[in-house]
């Protein structure tokens, strides 16, 4: 500031601004005038200098012009306030936060502009004889043309009303919320949202009045209807607004608009004071501390209005009077601080001042003004007093330049408020970036852990499982659109595998189709079983897809037969335990978790491989109360350890005992015969089937009198067996075995036969190979597996299908529901000959029968577990499934079994032959005479 008076005024203004940061001090109209009229120009310069200083300090300032157009001083003052509705008038170079908004002031301007367009006498000369519409309707039509905006607004007439954002944005919000709340496909939600948006916009433009949608809910409308300053609506029309009564609210706003329009046309003090009141309400709202954006805490300097020369020419004096009158009538604090310069000739028009100590400082005058403020507003005080005006006479000596020539500057604390830092656009951007990063990390984590995941959620019934250098597998229970076929490597899911004319995608789609029919039409009368099997494979490492696909086909066949025959429908869920069921523990945990939330699950079918994790897997299912019916798992220890375990396959120990009938015939009494066990190396795998076969096979050969050679183990390299070293060891040794018990898998038999046929020693010897039920999967008749010329292969098979074929409808049902089997499938059909499909079908039928045995009450897993020990079903694919004699913690009798002999003919074709067999349910023991072998050679 360049003058002493300017320094004093600036200092006290900054003190007042500092108080504004933490409280709401009353803001006076500071009127500066010179004691001597010859110094009026210095006072004008002082106000202009104050404006420049406040603008540099970041205060939102507005300056009124020295002249204003208008027929009267009151109208000039009203026009002055009208111009203050432009937010650009309040934009400083350093002002913080966003622009001001003046919705209330703009609403009053819109009504006045509509009155101006209608012209004088718009509210008269109505009726049928005049041909002119009702004045209220004329006003509403004009406001609709203006879209309830001032004519000077940039958006007053931008284009078709149907494209007005004031209409579209609220409608879009409603339509968007409706679409989000609609629990339907995204395309249906999008179409419904757009349809609702179009409907709302059309209704908005055809209804009477054509006001913006939800006009009665806007903040300016609430003020318009609730302020006591405006006269009440007359003629019994409504005066309130309500969210739930839009029509009544609209009528109330229309009535109030007509009353205000009639008053504005008169152009008296009411017009000016209404403008001032709207300005105050908008500024108060712009500095509301606890608004959604905390704008009042961010705008820590009050707005200031500067009148460098308040006079009759610009309506400044009338504006000062109107400000004091409105504040006295409303008795509410607003943030506007007005600083005006009044020439000496105009001072008398502002009545008397509240200052009684002419020699005091501005701060003393302000304190005296605040003490007299309450009393000055009292109606009993002298008429004409302006209690909100603080007149400050400035002596000429203080208006001169400072002696030292310096320009002192005083400024209130400029430290940003916490709201500007914490609740700001920059903070929002930072939070959004952190949120996006967090969502991205979470989505990435969910994508890495689960088979089906979005940004925030995931289907937790399936998880990703990976092994180094092998494809990622999807493990768990397939729900919510997850398909295990999508996770098979190199798109091989669509190929027809040897022996199985069905693909995994086909089976999954058909089972899902059946499940949807069950849930759509029989939601109150169904039960659920879960098939748990190996539905991943890696052919490069010797893993075969045949087992899982054939078993799943049997489960699906049983589902179709049951759903087309019985009233209680069957829903099948598919669970994957990975390649060779190596992730079956994780699969079992997922099954247990899912079953805990779905009481319709009554049991599990499958888990058909004997692994080191089988006991832990079955314990998880047992703890979940789930019985397990396996078609092919021949583990000896599982029925001995778990009461919930039921298997259709004969145990390894019992199978090897039956193979002892063959071994006894291979033993030449009185001679030393050597035998050995050739087994897979299981040190780096969890294959327990191999170890059990090796253990029981060695015991059986010793019991039959064979001299045992050291056991040989072979390793797998990238899924392929390395048999050369162990075969050379016994073929080139001093004692070549005549009997070999092969404890391996079906995929290893061809490499072994090739080595035996090419070894100079073994190729000249008659060798018999005994092995377990995994050879049931071999396809000797199709030429995919072979036997060395001097080798005879004896193996156990899990199911005797030929004897049971005449008494079952299994093959008829397979022809109807499973394509690709030909017109008359039989037990010799390649896809059915292994017995995997038949056993899975019979296991599913047995579990379903146990679950539906009780005639009263819904099926449940506890009753199913108990009822399984009462199951006796005849006419199934493998014979009679009979669990009635199954002891707790012990093996049952009556398994389906067959002992087969495979020799090579003269042309090298393998020729299989059934030595002896039992259908399921036939508990008679096999005899050596019944299982007579062919002589070697």
mmCIF file of N, CA, C and O in Angstrom, residues 498-502 507 531-535 544-558 580-581 605-610 629-634 647-649 655 689 745-747 772-779 795-801 810-811 814 818 826-845 877-878 881 896 900:
data_model
loop_
_atom_site.group_PDB
_atom_site.id
_atom_site.type_symbol
_atom_site.label_atom_id
_atom_site.label_comp_id
_atom_site.label_asym_id
_atom_site.label_seq_id
_atom_site.Cartn_x
_atom_site.Cartn_y
_atom_site.Cartn_z
ATOM 1 N N UNK A 498 -8.225 -91.649 -28.690
ATOM 2 C CA UNK A 498 -8.371 -93.088 -28.961
ATOM 3 C C UNK A 498 -9.310 -93.756 -27.973
ATOM 4 O O UNK A 498 -9.158 -93.637 -26.763
ATOM 5 N N UNK A 499 -10.301 -94.468 -28.501
ATOM 6 C CA UNK A 499 -11.228 -95.211 -27.653
ATOM 7 C C UNK A 499 -12.364 -94.381 -27.126
ATOM 8 O O UNK A 499 -13.296 -94.924 -26.547
ATOM 9 N N UNK A 500 -12.345 -93.063 -27.268
ATOM 10 C CA UNK A 500 -13.422 -92.225 -26.731
ATOM 11 C C UNK A 500 -13.948 -91.324 -27.834
ATOM 12 O O UNK A 500 -13.280 -90.374 -28.238
ATOM 13 N N UNK A 501 -15.128 -91.596 -28.380
ATOM 14 C CA UNK A 501 -15.669 -90.759 -29.452
ATOM 15 C C UNK A 501 -16.240 -89.443 -28.949
ATOM 16 O O UNK A 501 -16.702 -88.643 -29.743
ATOM 17 N N UNK A 502 -16.241 -89.216 -27.629
ATOM 18 C CA UNK A 502 -16.778 -87.976 -27.087
ATOM 19 C C UNK A 502 -15.626 -87.084 -26.660
ATOM 20 O O UNK A 502 -14.584 -87.553 -26.203
ATOM 21 N N UNK A 507 -19.112 -83.262 -23.555
ATOM 22 C CA UNK A 507 -19.658 -83.785 -22.302
ATOM 23 C C UNK A 507 -20.005 -82.644 -21.347
ATOM 24 O O UNK A 507 -21.064 -82.665 -20.702
ATOM 25 N N UNK A 531 -18.720 -85.350 -9.802
ATOM 26 C CA UNK A 531 -17.723 -86.259 -10.367
ATOM 27 C C UNK A 531 -16.347 -85.645 -10.179
ATOM 28 O O UNK A 531 -16.093 -84.507 -10.577
ATOM 29 N N UNK A 532 -15.427 -86.380 -9.581
ATOM 30 C CA UNK A 532 -14.073 -85.910 -9.327
ATOM 31 C C UNK A 532 -13.103 -86.806 -10.063
ATOM 32 O O UNK A 532 -12.960 -87.995 -9.723
ATOM 33 N N UNK A 533 -12.459 -86.278 -11.083
ATOM 34 C CA UNK A 533 -11.563 -87.103 -11.876
ATOM 35 C C UNK A 533 -10.460 -86.310 -12.521
ATOM 36 O O UNK A 533 -10.353 -85.090 -12.350
ATOM 37 N N UNK A 534 -9.610 -86.987 -13.307
ATOM 38 C CA UNK A 534 -8.508 -86.314 -14.005
ATOM 39 C C UNK A 534 -8.974 -85.767 -15.348
ATOM 40 O O UNK A 534 -9.119 -86.515 -16.320
ATOM 41 N N UNK A 535 -9.219 -84.486 -15.429
ATOM 42 C CA UNK A 535 -9.721 -83.867 -16.655
ATOM 43 C C UNK A 535 -8.696 -82.915 -17.267
ATOM 44 O O UNK A 535 -9.048 -82.063 -18.078
ATOM 45 N N UNK A 544 -2.682 -89.544 -20.242
ATOM 46 C CA UNK A 544 -3.741 -89.920 -21.175
ATOM 47 C C UNK A 544 -5.057 -89.259 -20.769
ATOM 48 O O UNK A 544 -5.390 -89.202 -19.590
ATOM 49 N N UNK A 545 -5.830 -88.787 -21.739
ATOM 50 C CA UNK A 545 -7.132 -88.191 -21.437
ATOM 51 C C UNK A 545 -8.264 -89.205 -21.353
ATOM 52 O O UNK A 545 -9.393 -88.853 -21.042
ATOM 53 N N UNK A 546 -7.951 -90.469 -21.679
ATOM 54 C CA UNK A 546 -9.020 -91.443 -21.858
ATOM 55 C C UNK A 546 -9.800 -91.660 -20.571
ATOM 56 O O UNK A 546 -11.038 -91.682 -20.562
ATOM 57 N N UNK A 547 -9.119 -91.842 -19.457
ATOM 58 C CA UNK A 547 -9.792 -92.218 -18.211
ATOM 59 C C UNK A 547 -10.862 -91.202 -17.813
ATOM 60 O O UNK A 547 -12.025 -91.550 -17.573
ATOM 61 N N UNK A 548 -10.478 -89.933 -17.726
ATOM 62 C CA UNK A 548 -11.428 -88.920 -17.276
ATOM 63 C C UNK A 548 -12.610 -88.776 -18.213
ATOM 64 O O UNK A 548 -13.761 -88.657 -17.774
ATOM 65 N N UNK A 549 -12.356 -88.801 -19.523
ATOM 66 C CA UNK A 549 -13.444 -88.633 -20.491
ATOM 67 C C UNK A 549 -14.398 -89.816 -20.447
ATOM 68 O O UNK A 549 -15.625 -89.649 -20.478
ATOM 69 N N UNK A 550 -13.848 -91.038 -20.372
ATOM 70 C CA UNK A 550 -14.727 -92.217 -20.352
ATOM 71 C C UNK A 550 -15.537 -92.270 -19.053
ATOM 72 O O UNK A 550 -16.719 -92.627 -19.059
ATOM 73 N N UNK A 551 -14.909 -91.931 -17.929
ATOM 74 C CA UNK A 551 -15.660 -91.928 -16.668
ATOM 75 C C UNK A 551 -16.750 -90.863 -16.692
ATOM 76 O O UNK A 551 -17.890 -91.107 -16.262
ATOM 77 N N UNK A 552 -16.429 -89.679 -17.178
ATOM 78 C CA UNK A 552 -17.429 -88.617 -17.227
ATOM 79 C C UNK A 552 -18.580 -88.995 -18.156
ATOM 80 O O UNK A 552 -19.745 -88.646 -17.896
ATOM 81 N N UNK A 553 -18.280 -89.719 -19.222
ATOM 82 C CA UNK A 553 -19.352 -90.184 -20.106
ATOM 83 C C UNK A 553 -20.290 -91.123 -19.365
ATOM 84 O O UNK A 553 -21.517 -91.087 -19.557
ATOM 85 N N UNK A 554 -19.737 -91.979 -18.509
ATOM 86 C CA UNK A 554 -20.596 -92.880 -17.731
ATOM 87 C C UNK A 554 -21.474 -92.130 -16.755
ATOM 88 O O UNK A 554 -22.662 -92.468 -16.575
ATOM 89 N N UNK A 555 -20.933 -91.094 -16.125
ATOM 90 C CA UNK A 555 -21.737 -90.286 -15.197
ATOM 91 C C UNK A 555 -22.846 -89.572 -15.951
ATOM 92 O O UNK A 555 -24.010 -89.526 -15.501
ATOM 93 N N UNK A 556 -22.515 -89.018 -17.107
ATOM 94 C CA UNK A 556 -23.536 -88.311 -17.895
ATOM 95 C C UNK A 556 -24.623 -89.274 -18.372
ATOM 96 O O UNK A 556 -25.811 -88.934 -18.379
ATOM 97 N N UNK A 557 -24.222 -90.494 -18.784
ATOM 98 C CA UNK A 557 -25.214 -91.474 -19.225
ATOM 99 C C UNK A 557 -26.182 -91.793 -18.085
ATOM 100 O O UNK A 557 -27.409 -91.854 -18.289
ATOM 101 N N UNK A 558 -25.657 -91.987 -16.890
ATOM 102 C CA UNK A 558 -26.538 -92.246 -15.746
ATOM 103 C C UNK A 558 -27.449 -91.049 -15.486
ATOM 104 O O UNK A 558 -28.634 -91.212 -15.154
ATOM 105 N N UNK A 580 -3.472 -86.779 -13.946
ATOM 106 C CA UNK A 580 -3.326 -87.965 -13.096
ATOM 107 C C UNK A 580 -3.729 -87.695 -11.644
ATOM 108 O O UNK A 580 -3.194 -88.315 -10.714
ATOM 109 N N UNK A 581 -4.651 -86.759 -11.445
ATOM 110 C CA UNK A 581 -5.177 -86.427 -10.109
ATOM 111 C C UNK A 581 -4.091 -85.960 -9.131
ATOM 112 O O UNK A 581 -4.224 -86.122 -7.919
ATOM 113 N N UNK A 605 -18.463 -88.959 -6.873
ATOM 114 C CA UNK A 605 -18.153 -90.084 -7.743
ATOM 115 C C UNK A 605 -16.730 -89.893 -8.256
ATOM 116 O O UNK A 605 -16.346 -88.790 -8.642
ATOM 117 N N UNK A 606 -15.917 -90.965 -8.257
ATOM 118 C CA UNK A 606 -14.613 -90.855 -8.890
ATOM 119 C C UNK A 606 -13.445 -91.049 -7.953
ATOM 120 O O UNK A 606 -13.397 -92.013 -7.202
ATOM 121 N N UNK A 607 -12.502 -90.070 -7.989
ATOM 122 C CA UNK A 607 -11.190 -90.170 -7.321
ATOM 123 C C UNK A 607 -10.577 -91.534 -7.631
ATOM 124 O O UNK A 607 -10.196 -92.280 -6.728
ATOM 125 N N UNK A 608 -10.457 -91.842 -8.935
ATOM 126 C CA UNK A 608 -10.169 -93.201 -9.372
ATOM 127 C C UNK A 608 -8.722 -93.587 -9.466
ATOM 128 O O UNK A 608 -8.412 -94.597 -10.104
ATOM 129 N N UNK A 609 -7.797 -92.842 -8.876
ATOM 130 C CA UNK A 609 -6.392 -93.241 -8.882
ATOM 131 C C UNK A 609 -5.899 -93.342 -7.446
ATOM 132 O O UNK A 609 -6.217 -92.496 -6.600
ATOM 133 N N UNK A 610 -5.097 -94.361 -7.196
ATOM 134 C CA UNK A 610 -4.535 -94.581 -5.865
ATOM 135 C C UNK A 610 -3.207 -93.831 -5.771
ATOM 136 O O UNK A 610 -2.205 -94.245 -6.379
ATOM 137 N N UNK A 629 -18.165 -92.831 -3.827
ATOM 138 C CA UNK A 629 -18.338 -94.083 -4.564
ATOM 139 C C UNK A 629 -17.397 -94.028 -5.755
ATOM 140 O O UNK A 629 -17.589 -93.228 -6.673
ATOM 141 N N UNK A 630 -16.360 -94.855 -5.715
ATOM 142 C CA UNK A 630 -15.359 -94.863 -6.775
ATOM 143 C C UNK A 630 -15.579 -96.060 -7.677
ATOM 144 O O UNK A 630 -15.910 -97.158 -7.210
ATOM 145 N N UNK A 631 -15.376 -95.837 -8.979
ATOM 146 C CA UNK A 631 -15.539 -96.948 -9.896
ATOM 147 C C UNK A 631 -14.261 -97.714 -10.121
ATOM 148 O O UNK A 631 -14.299 -98.925 -10.379
ATOM 149 N N UNK A 632 -13.086 -97.066 -10.003
ATOM 150 C CA UNK A 632 -11.845 -97.706 -10.460
ATOM 151 C C UNK A 632 -10.718 -97.684 -9.445
ATOM 152 O O UNK A 632 -9.675 -98.294 -9.707
ATOM 153 N N UNK A 633 -10.856 -97.008 -8.323
ATOM 154 C CA UNK A 633 -9.754 -96.944 -7.358
ATOM 155 C C UNK A 633 -9.688 -98.260 -6.583
ATOM 156 O O UNK A 633 -10.600 -98.606 -5.825
ATOM 157 N N UNK A 634 -8.582 -98.984 -6.744
ATOM 158 C CA UNK A 634 -8.452 -100.321 -6.159
ATOM 159 C C UNK A 634 -7.582 -100.335 -4.912
ATOM 160 O O UNK A 634 -7.037 -101.381 -4.547
ATOM 161 N N UNK A 647 -16.152 -98.644 -3.122
ATOM 162 C CA UNK A 647 -15.538 -98.771 -4.439
ATOM 163 C C UNK A 647 -16.092 -99.986 -5.151
ATOM 164 O O UNK A 647 -16.344 -101.038 -4.536
ATOM 165 N N UNK A 648 -16.269 -99.836 -6.454
ATOM 166 C CA UNK A 648 -16.711 -100.955 -7.275
ATOM 167 C C UNK A 648 -15.535 -101.796 -7.748
ATOM 168 O O UNK A 648 -15.731 -102.878 -8.303
ATOM 169 N N UNK A 649 -14.315 -101.297 -7.563
ATOM 170 C CA UNK A 649 -13.131 -102.013 -8.030
ATOM 171 C C UNK A 649 -12.611 -102.933 -6.928
ATOM 172 O O UNK A 649 -12.573 -102.573 -5.754
ATOM 173 N N UNK A 655 -6.856 -108.577 -6.045
ATOM 174 C CA UNK A 655 -6.549 -108.833 -7.452
ATOM 175 C C UNK A 655 -5.274 -109.667 -7.591
ATOM 176 O O UNK A 655 -5.211 -110.632 -8.381
ATOM 177 N N UNK A 689 -0.387 -96.558 -6.296
ATOM 178 C CA UNK A 689 -0.851 -97.778 -6.963
ATOM 179 C C UNK A 689 0.339 -98.668 -7.330
ATOM 180 O O UNK A 689 0.326 -99.884 -7.130
ATOM 181 N N UNK A 745 2.156 -98.609 -15.377
ATOM 182 C CA UNK A 745 0.939 -98.094 -15.987
ATOM 183 C C UNK A 745 0.812 -98.592 -17.416
ATOM 184 O O UNK A 745 1.798 -99.011 -18.048
ATOM 185 N N UNK A 746 -0.386 -98.522 -17.945
ATOM 186 C CA UNK A 746 -0.674 -99.058 -19.258
ATOM 187 C C UNK A 746 0.163 -98.382 -20.335
ATOM 188 O O UNK A 746 0.575 -99.026 -21.313
ATOM 189 N N UNK A 747 0.482 -97.103 -20.170
ATOM 190 C CA UNK A 747 1.234 -96.404 -21.196
ATOM 191 C C UNK A 747 2.695 -96.850 -21.264
ATOM 192 O O UNK A 747 3.420 -96.489 -22.202
ATOM 193 N N UNK A 772 -1.575 -105.582 -13.023
ATOM 194 C CA UNK A 772 -2.854 -105.256 -12.401
ATOM 195 C C UNK A 772 -3.881 -104.682 -13.351
ATOM 196 O O UNK A 772 -3.759 -104.761 -14.584
ATOM 197 N N UNK A 773 -4.905 -104.027 -12.764
ATOM 198 C CA UNK A 773 -6.077 -103.620 -13.536
ATOM 199 C C UNK A 773 -5.861 -102.382 -14.393
ATOM 200 O O UNK A 773 -6.730 -102.027 -15.177
ATOM 201 N N UNK A 774 -4.705 -101.707 -14.272
ATOM 202 C CA UNK A 774 -4.500 -100.540 -15.134
ATOM 203 C C UNK A 774 -4.437 -100.944 -16.594
ATOM 204 O O UNK A 774 -4.686 -100.140 -17.484
ATOM 205 N N UNK A 775 -4.128 -102.223 -16.848
ATOM 206 C CA UNK A 775 -4.092 -102.720 -18.230
ATOM 207 C C UNK A 775 -5.484 -102.862 -18.823
ATOM 208 O O UNK A 775 -5.634 -103.160 -20.009
ATOM 209 N N UNK A 776 -6.520 -102.633 -17.987
ATOM 210 C CA UNK A 776 -7.881 -102.651 -18.535
ATOM 211 C C UNK A 776 -8.053 -101.582 -19.604
ATOM 212 O O UNK A 776 -8.897 -101.702 -20.500
ATOM 213 N N UNK A 777 -7.246 -100.511 -19.511
ATOM 214 C CA UNK A 777 -7.362 -99.406 -20.461
ATOM 215 C C UNK A 777 -6.638 -99.686 -21.771
ATOM 216 O O UNK A 777 -6.750 -98.894 -22.711
ATOM 217 N N UNK A 778 -5.885 -100.773 -21.857
ATOM 218 C CA UNK A 778 -5.154 -101.094 -23.089
ATOM 219 C C UNK A 778 -6.127 -101.464 -24.204
ATOM 220 O O UNK A 778 -7.172 -102.075 -23.965
ATOM 221 N N UNK A 779 -5.776 -101.082 -25.423
ATOM 222 C CA UNK A 779 -6.630 -101.347 -26.591
ATOM 223 C C UNK A 779 -5.919 -102.356 -27.503
ATOM 224 O O UNK A 779 -5.450 -102.039 -28.592
ATOM 225 N N UNK A 795 -3.329 -110.136 -17.057
ATOM 226 C CA UNK A 795 -3.685 -108.944 -16.259
ATOM 227 C C UNK A 795 -5.098 -109.059 -15.728
ATOM 228 O O UNK A 795 -5.947 -109.795 -16.278
ATOM 229 N N UNK A 796 -5.318 -108.351 -14.671
ATOM 230 C CA UNK A 796 -6.662 -108.271 -14.087
ATOM 231 C C UNK A 796 -7.439 -107.147 -14.759
ATOM 232 O O UNK A 796 -6.860 -106.140 -15.185
ATOM 233 N N UNK A 797 -8.717 -107.330 -14.888
ATOM 234 C CA UNK A 797 -9.602 -106.295 -15.430
ATOM 235 C C UNK A 797 -10.636 -105.939 -14.373
ATOM 236 O O UNK A 797 -11.083 -106.812 -13.607
ATOM 237 N N UNK A 798 -11.006 -104.667 -14.339
ATOM 238 C CA UNK A 798 -11.900 -104.186 -13.278
ATOM 239 C C UNK A 798 -13.339 -104.638 -13.448
ATOM 240 O O UNK A 798 -14.106 -104.592 -12.489
ATOM 241 N N UNK A 799 -13.713 -105.026 -14.648
ATOM 242 C CA UNK A 799 -15.132 -105.339 -14.859
ATOM 243 C C UNK A 799 -15.279 -106.475 -15.853
ATOM 244 O O UNK A 799 -14.582 -106.536 -16.873
ATOM 245 N N UNK A 800 -16.192 -107.354 -15.550
ATOM 246 C CA UNK A 800 -16.616 -108.404 -16.479
ATOM 247 C C UNK A 800 -17.877 -107.896 -17.165
ATOM 248 O O UNK A 800 -18.957 -107.834 -16.562
ATOM 249 N N UNK A 801 -17.728 -107.480 -18.420
ATOM 250 C CA UNK A 801 -18.842 -106.868 -19.130
ATOM 251 C C UNK A 801 -19.624 -107.871 -19.974
ATOM 252 O O UNK A 801 -20.825 -107.695 -20.181
ATOM 253 N N UNK A 810 -27.755 -101.081 -20.269
ATOM 254 C CA UNK A 810 -26.682 -100.093 -20.366
ATOM 255 C C UNK A 810 -26.343 -99.763 -21.815
ATOM 256 O O UNK A 810 -26.206 -98.589 -22.185
ATOM 257 N N UNK A 811 -26.208 -100.769 -22.661
ATOM 258 C CA UNK A 811 -25.783 -100.534 -24.044
ATOM 259 C C UNK A 811 -26.897 -99.905 -24.869
ATOM 260 O O UNK A 811 -26.631 -99.103 -25.771
ATOM 261 N N UNK A 814 -26.746 -96.346 -23.845
ATOM 262 C CA UNK A 814 -25.568 -95.709 -24.430
ATOM 263 C C UNK A 814 -25.814 -95.362 -25.888
ATOM 264 O O UNK A 814 -25.401 -94.291 -26.367
ATOM 265 N N UNK A 818 -25.389 -91.478 -25.966
ATOM 266 C CA UNK A 818 -23.978 -91.202 -26.246
ATOM 267 C C UNK A 818 -23.722 -91.418 -27.731
ATOM 268 O O UNK A 818 -23.727 -92.552 -28.202
ATOM 269 N N UNK A 826 -21.715 -102.513 -27.874
ATOM 270 C CA UNK A 826 -21.653 -103.679 -26.998
ATOM 271 C C UNK A 826 -20.407 -103.587 -26.144
ATOM 272 O O UNK A 826 -19.673 -102.594 -26.203
ATOM 273 N N UNK A 827 -20.159 -104.660 -25.375
ATOM 274 C CA UNK A 827 -18.997 -104.663 -24.489
ATOM 275 C C UNK A 827 -17.682 -104.688 -25.272
ATOM 276 O O UNK A 827 -16.623 -104.445 -24.720
ATOM 277 N N UNK A 828 -17.751 -104.980 -26.581
ATOM 278 C CA UNK A 828 -16.537 -104.976 -27.404
ATOM 279 C C UNK A 828 -16.287 -103.620 -28.056
ATOM 280 O O UNK A 828 -15.238 -103.435 -28.677
ATOM 281 N N UNK A 829 -17.231 -102.707 -27.965
ATOM 282 C CA UNK A 829 -17.036 -101.376 -28.531
ATOM 283 C C UNK A 829 -15.844 -100.713 -27.857
ATOM 284 O O UNK A 829 -15.700 -100.741 -26.629
ATOM 285 N N UNK A 830 -14.994 -100.119 -28.671
ATOM 286 C CA UNK A 830 -13.723 -99.608 -28.154
ATOM 287 C C UNK A 830 -13.910 -98.645 -26.996
ATOM 288 O O UNK A 830 -13.179 -98.697 -26.003
ATOM 289 N N UNK A 831 -14.892 -97.754 -27.079
ATOM 290 C CA UNK A 831 -15.073 -96.735 -26.047
ATOM 291 C C UNK A 831 -15.610 -97.310 -24.750
ATOM 292 O O UNK A 831 -15.531 -96.660 -23.707
ATOM 293 N N UNK A 832 -16.141 -98.556 -24.818
ATOM 294 C CA UNK A 832 -16.762 -99.148 -23.631
ATOM 295 C C UNK A 832 -16.017 -100.365 -23.104
ATOM 296 O O UNK A 832 -16.304 -100.817 -21.978
ATOM 297 N N UNK A 833 -15.079 -100.890 -23.855
ATOM 298 C CA UNK A 833 -14.469 -102.164 -23.499
ATOM 299 C C UNK A 833 -13.602 -102.084 -22.249
ATOM 300 O O UNK A 833 -13.408 -103.100 -21.572
ATOM 301 N N UNK A 834 -13.060 -100.946 -21.919
ATOM 302 C CA UNK A 834 -12.195 -100.840 -20.739
ATOM 303 C C UNK A 834 -12.983 -100.944 -19.439
ATOM 304 O O UNK A 834 -12.402 -101.214 -18.384
ATOM 305 N N UNK A 835 -14.276 -100.695 -19.486
ATOM 306 C CA UNK A 835 -15.096 -100.745 -18.275
ATOM 307 C C UNK A 835 -15.135 -99.448 -17.496
ATOM 308 O O UNK A 835 -15.891 -99.334 -16.523
ATOM 309 N N UNK A 836 -14.349 -98.433 -17.892
ATOM 310 C CA UNK A 836 -14.331 -97.161 -17.166
ATOM 311 C C UNK A 836 -15.710 -96.492 -17.206
ATOM 312 O O UNK A 836 -16.224 -96.026 -16.186
ATOM 313 N N UNK A 837 -16.321 -96.459 -18.395
ATOM 314 C CA UNK A 837 -17.640 -95.846 -18.538
ATOM 315 C C UNK A 837 -18.687 -96.631 -17.766
ATOM 316 O O UNK A 837 -19.546 -96.050 -17.074
ATOM 317 N N UNK A 838 -18.622 -97.951 -17.862
ATOM 318 C CA UNK A 838 -19.605 -98.790 -17.169
ATOM 319 C C UNK A 838 -19.511 -98.632 -15.658
ATOM 320 O O UNK A 838 -20.528 -98.525 -14.953
ATOM 321 N N UNK A 839 -18.305 -98.629 -15.127
ATOM 322 C CA UNK A 839 -18.130 -98.514 -13.683
ATOM 323 C C UNK A 839 -18.589 -97.158 -13.171
ATOM 324 O O UNK A 839 -19.223 -97.061 -12.111
ATOM 325 N N UNK A 840 -18.279 -96.067 -13.909
ATOM 326 C CA UNK A 840 -18.733 -94.739 -13.491
ATOM 327 C C UNK A 840 -20.252 -94.647 -13.540
ATOM 328 O O UNK A 840 -20.896 -94.034 -12.675
ATOM 329 N N UNK A 841 -20.850 -95.262 -14.550
ATOM 330 C CA UNK A 841 -22.317 -95.291 -14.646
ATOM 331 C C UNK A 841 -22.914 -96.014 -13.453
ATOM 332 O O UNK A 841 -23.855 -95.523 -12.805
ATOM 333 N N UNK A 842 -22.379 -97.193 -13.114
ATOM 334 C CA UNK A 842 -22.930 -97.970 -12.008
ATOM 335 C C UNK A 842 -22.715 -97.269 -10.670
ATOM 336 O O UNK A 842 -23.589 -97.315 -9.785
ATOM 337 N N UNK A 843 -21.568 -96.611 -10.506
ATOM 338 C CA UNK A 843 -21.315 -95.876 -9.267
ATOM 339 C C UNK A 843 -22.314 -94.738 -9.097
ATOM 340 O O UNK A 843 -22.830 -94.491 -7.995
ATOM 341 N N UNK A 844 -22.633 -94.052 -10.190
ATOM 342 C CA UNK A 844 -23.605 -92.951 -10.126
ATOM 343 C C UNK A 844 -24.994 -93.480 -9.799
ATOM 344 O O UNK A 844 -25.721 -92.887 -8.970
ATOM 345 N N UNK A 845 -25.386 -94.599 -10.408
ATOM 346 C CA UNK A 845 -26.701 -95.158 -10.134
ATOM 347 C C UNK A 845 -26.800 -95.610 -8.671
ATOM 348 O O UNK A 845 -27.840 -95.443 -8.024
ATOM 349 N N UNK A 877 -24.473 -102.241 -15.557
ATOM 350 C CA UNK A 877 -23.523 -102.565 -16.618
ATOM 351 C C UNK A 877 -22.547 -103.649 -16.207
ATOM 352 O O UNK A 877 -22.092 -104.452 -17.035
ATOM 353 N N UNK A 878 -22.183 -103.691 -14.918
ATOM 354 C CA UNK A 878 -21.209 -104.681 -14.453
ATOM 355 C C UNK A 878 -21.859 -105.799 -13.645
ATOM 356 O O UNK A 878 -21.148 -106.615 -13.048
ATOM 357 N N UNK A 881 -24.703 -104.448 -8.128
ATOM 358 C CA UNK A 881 -23.925 -103.664 -7.175
ATOM 359 C C UNK A 881 -24.529 -103.913 -5.803
ATOM 360 O O UNK A 881 -25.666 -103.505 -5.520
ATOM 361 N N UNK A 896 -16.824 -107.084 -9.416
ATOM 362 C CA UNK A 896 -16.688 -107.543 -10.792
ATOM 363 C C UNK A 896 -15.202 -107.626 -11.116
ATOM 364 O O UNK A 896 -14.438 -106.720 -10.815
ATOM 365 N N UNK A 900 -7.351 -111.864 -17.678
ATOM 366 C CA UNK A 900 -7.228 -111.956 -19.124
ATOM 367 C C UNK A 900 -5.814 -112.384 -19.508
ATOM 368 O O UNK A 900 -4.835 -112.030 -18.853
#
